[in-house]
PDB file of C-alpha atoms in Angstrom:
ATOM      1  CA  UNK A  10       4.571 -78.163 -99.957  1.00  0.00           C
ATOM      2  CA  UNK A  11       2.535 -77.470 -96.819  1.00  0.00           C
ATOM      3  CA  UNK A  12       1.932 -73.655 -96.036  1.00  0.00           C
ATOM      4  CA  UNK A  13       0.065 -72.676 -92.506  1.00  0.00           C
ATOM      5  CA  UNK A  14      -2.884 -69.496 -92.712  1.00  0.00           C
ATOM      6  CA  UNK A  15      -3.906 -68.669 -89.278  1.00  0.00           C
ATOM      7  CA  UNK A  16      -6.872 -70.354 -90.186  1.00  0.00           C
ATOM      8  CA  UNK A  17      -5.969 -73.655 -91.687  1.00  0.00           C
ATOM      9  CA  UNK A  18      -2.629 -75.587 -93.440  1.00  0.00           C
ATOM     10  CA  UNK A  19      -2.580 -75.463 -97.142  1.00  0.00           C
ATOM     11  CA  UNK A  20      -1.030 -78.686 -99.174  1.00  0.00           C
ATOM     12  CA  UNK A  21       0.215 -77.445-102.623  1.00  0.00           C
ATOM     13  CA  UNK A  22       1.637 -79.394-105.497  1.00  0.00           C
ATOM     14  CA  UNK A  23       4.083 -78.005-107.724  1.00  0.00           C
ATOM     15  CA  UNK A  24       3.971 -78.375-111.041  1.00  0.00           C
ATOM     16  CA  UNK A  25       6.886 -77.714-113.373  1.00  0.00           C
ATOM     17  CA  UNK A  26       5.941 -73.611-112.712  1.00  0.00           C
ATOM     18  CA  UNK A  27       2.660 -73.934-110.801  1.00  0.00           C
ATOM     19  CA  UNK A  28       1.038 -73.975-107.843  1.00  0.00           C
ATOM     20  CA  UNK A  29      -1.816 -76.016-107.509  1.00  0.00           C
ATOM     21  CA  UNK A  30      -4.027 -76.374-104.209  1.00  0.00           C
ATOM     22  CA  UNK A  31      -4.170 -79.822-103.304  1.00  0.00           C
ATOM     23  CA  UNK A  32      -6.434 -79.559-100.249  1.00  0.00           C
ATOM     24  CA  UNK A  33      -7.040 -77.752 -96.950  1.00  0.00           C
ATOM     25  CA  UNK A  34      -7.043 -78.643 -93.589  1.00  0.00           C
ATOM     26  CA  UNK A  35      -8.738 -77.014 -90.707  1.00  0.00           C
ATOM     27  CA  UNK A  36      -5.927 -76.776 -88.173  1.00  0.00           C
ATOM     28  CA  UNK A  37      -5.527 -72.966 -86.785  1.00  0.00           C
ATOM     29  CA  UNK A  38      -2.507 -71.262 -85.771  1.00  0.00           C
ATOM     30  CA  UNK A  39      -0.384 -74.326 -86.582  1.00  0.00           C
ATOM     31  CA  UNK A  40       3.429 -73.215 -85.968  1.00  0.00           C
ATOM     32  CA  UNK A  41       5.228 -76.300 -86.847  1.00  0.00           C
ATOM     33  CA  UNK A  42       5.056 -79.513 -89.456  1.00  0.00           C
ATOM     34  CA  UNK A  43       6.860 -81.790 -90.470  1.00  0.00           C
ATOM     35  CA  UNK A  44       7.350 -84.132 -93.637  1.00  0.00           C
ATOM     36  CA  UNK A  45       8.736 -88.254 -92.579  1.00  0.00           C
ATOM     37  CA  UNK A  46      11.636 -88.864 -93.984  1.00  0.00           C
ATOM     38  CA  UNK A  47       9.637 -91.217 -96.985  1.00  0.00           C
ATOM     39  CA  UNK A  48       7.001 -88.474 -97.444  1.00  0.00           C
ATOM     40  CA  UNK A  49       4.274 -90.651 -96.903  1.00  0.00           C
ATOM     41  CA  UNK A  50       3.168 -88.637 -93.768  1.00  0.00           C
ATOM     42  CA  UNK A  51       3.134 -85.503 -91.948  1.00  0.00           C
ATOM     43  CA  UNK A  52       2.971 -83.903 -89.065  1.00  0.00           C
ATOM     44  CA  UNK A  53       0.995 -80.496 -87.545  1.00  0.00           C
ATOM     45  CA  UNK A  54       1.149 -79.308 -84.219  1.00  0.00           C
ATOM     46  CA  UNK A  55      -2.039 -77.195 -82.973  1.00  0.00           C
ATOM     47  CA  UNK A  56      -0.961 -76.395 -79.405  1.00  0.00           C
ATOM     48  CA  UNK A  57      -0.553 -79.139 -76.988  1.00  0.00           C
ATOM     49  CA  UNK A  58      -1.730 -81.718 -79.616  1.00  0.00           C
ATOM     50  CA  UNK A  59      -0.181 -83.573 -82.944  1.00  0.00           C
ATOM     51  CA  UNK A  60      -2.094 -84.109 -85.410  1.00  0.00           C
ATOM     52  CA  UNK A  61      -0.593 -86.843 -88.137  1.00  0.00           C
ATOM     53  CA  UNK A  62      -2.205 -87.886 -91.234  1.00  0.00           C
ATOM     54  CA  UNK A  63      -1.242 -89.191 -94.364  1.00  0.00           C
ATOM     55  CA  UNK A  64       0.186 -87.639 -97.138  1.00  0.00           C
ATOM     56  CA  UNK A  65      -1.441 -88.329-100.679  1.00  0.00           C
ATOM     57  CA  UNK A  66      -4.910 -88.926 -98.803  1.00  0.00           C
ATOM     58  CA  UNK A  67      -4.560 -86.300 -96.419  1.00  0.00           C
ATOM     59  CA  UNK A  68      -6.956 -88.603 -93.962  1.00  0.00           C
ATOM     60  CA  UNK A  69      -5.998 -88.408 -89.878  1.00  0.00           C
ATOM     61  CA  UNK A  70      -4.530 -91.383 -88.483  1.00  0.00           C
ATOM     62  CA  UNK A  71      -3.512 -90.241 -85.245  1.00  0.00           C
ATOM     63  CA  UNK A  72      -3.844 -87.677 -82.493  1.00  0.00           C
ATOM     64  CA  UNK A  73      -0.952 -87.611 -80.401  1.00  0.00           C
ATOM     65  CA  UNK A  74      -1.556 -86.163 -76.919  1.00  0.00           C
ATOM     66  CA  UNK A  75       0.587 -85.656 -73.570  1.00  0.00           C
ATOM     67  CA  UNK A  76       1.856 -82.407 -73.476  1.00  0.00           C
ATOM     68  CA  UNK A  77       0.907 -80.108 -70.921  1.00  0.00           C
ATOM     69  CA  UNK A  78       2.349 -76.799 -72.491  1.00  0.00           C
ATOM     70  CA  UNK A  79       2.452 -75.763 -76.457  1.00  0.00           C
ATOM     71  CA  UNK A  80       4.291 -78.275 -78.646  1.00  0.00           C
ATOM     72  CA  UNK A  81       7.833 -76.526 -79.410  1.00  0.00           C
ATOM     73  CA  UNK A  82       9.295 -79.201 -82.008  1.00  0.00           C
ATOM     74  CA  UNK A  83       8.876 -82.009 -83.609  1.00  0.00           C
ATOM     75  CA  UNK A  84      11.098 -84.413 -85.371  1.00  0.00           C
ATOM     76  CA  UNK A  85      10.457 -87.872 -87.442  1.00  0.00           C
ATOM     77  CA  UNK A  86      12.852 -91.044 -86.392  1.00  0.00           C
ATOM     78  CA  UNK A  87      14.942 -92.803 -89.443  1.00  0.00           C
ATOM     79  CA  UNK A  88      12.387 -95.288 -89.744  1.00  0.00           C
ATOM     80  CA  UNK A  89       9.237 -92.872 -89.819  1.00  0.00           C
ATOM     81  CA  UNK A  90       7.823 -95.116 -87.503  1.00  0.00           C
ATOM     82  CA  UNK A  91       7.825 -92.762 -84.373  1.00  0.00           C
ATOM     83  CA  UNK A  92       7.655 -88.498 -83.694  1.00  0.00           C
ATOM     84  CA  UNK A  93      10.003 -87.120 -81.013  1.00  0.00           C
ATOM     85  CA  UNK A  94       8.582 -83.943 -79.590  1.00  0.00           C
ATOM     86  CA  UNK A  95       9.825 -81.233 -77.211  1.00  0.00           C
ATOM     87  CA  UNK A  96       7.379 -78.834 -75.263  1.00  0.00           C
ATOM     88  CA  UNK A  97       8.086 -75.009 -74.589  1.00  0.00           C
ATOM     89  CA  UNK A  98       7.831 -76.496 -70.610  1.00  0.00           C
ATOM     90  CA  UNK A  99      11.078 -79.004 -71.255  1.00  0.00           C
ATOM     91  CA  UNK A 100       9.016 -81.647 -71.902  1.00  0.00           C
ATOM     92  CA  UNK A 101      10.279 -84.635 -74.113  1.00  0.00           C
ATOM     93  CA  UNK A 102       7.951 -86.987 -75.278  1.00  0.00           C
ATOM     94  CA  UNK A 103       8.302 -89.863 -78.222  1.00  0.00           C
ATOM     95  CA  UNK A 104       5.122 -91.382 -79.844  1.00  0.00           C
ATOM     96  CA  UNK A 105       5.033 -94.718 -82.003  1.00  0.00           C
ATOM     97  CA  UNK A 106       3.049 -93.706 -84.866  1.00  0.00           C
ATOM     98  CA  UNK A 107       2.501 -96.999 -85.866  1.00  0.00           C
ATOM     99  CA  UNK A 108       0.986 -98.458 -83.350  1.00  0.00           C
ATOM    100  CA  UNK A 109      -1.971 -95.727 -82.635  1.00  0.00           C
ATOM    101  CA  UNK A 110      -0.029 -93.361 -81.685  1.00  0.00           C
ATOM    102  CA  UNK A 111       0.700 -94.763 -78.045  1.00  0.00           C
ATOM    103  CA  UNK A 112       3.284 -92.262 -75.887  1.00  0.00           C
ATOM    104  CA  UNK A 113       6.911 -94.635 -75.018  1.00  0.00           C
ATOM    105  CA  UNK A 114       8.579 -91.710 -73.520  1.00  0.00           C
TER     106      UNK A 114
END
């Protein structure tokens, strides 16, 4: 469970009935994340950037940039291997996560 502060995201584990704070990470006014499909990653949006790291280490692996306006949406292919976003602007752009993070559309 990821919850966003205006200060920083939150990951929690839940345990039978507890919370437990995993760790935090400093990423303000985050609006949007999302979970891959295997749960081995996620993603947080901090304005025009995307921010992906990994999910039991919480370490950065990539900083996905191109957008010229404030990240709208976000959304994980089948495969987890790339992130579709959309921009408030229109803009569509689709990253391959796997191979450092390099904009294909």
């Amino acid at each position: 469970l990821i919850i966003g502060f205006s200060d920083k995201l939150r990951l929690m584990n839940l345990l039978m009935e507890d919370m437990r704070v995993y760790k935090d990470i400093p990423i303000k006014a985050c609006r949007e994340v999302r979970f891959s499909n295997g749960g081995q990653y996620f993603a947080a949006v901090h304005a025009t950037t995307i921010q992906v790291y990994k999910t039991y280490t919480c370490e950065p692996i990539e900083t996905l940039r191109g957008h010229n306006q404030k990240v709208r949406s976000i959304a994980w292919t089948a495969d987890d291997s790339m992130i579709v976003s959309t921009g408030i602007d229109g803009a569509v752009y689709e990253y391959n996560v796997l191979h450092e993070g390099k904009r294909v559309g």
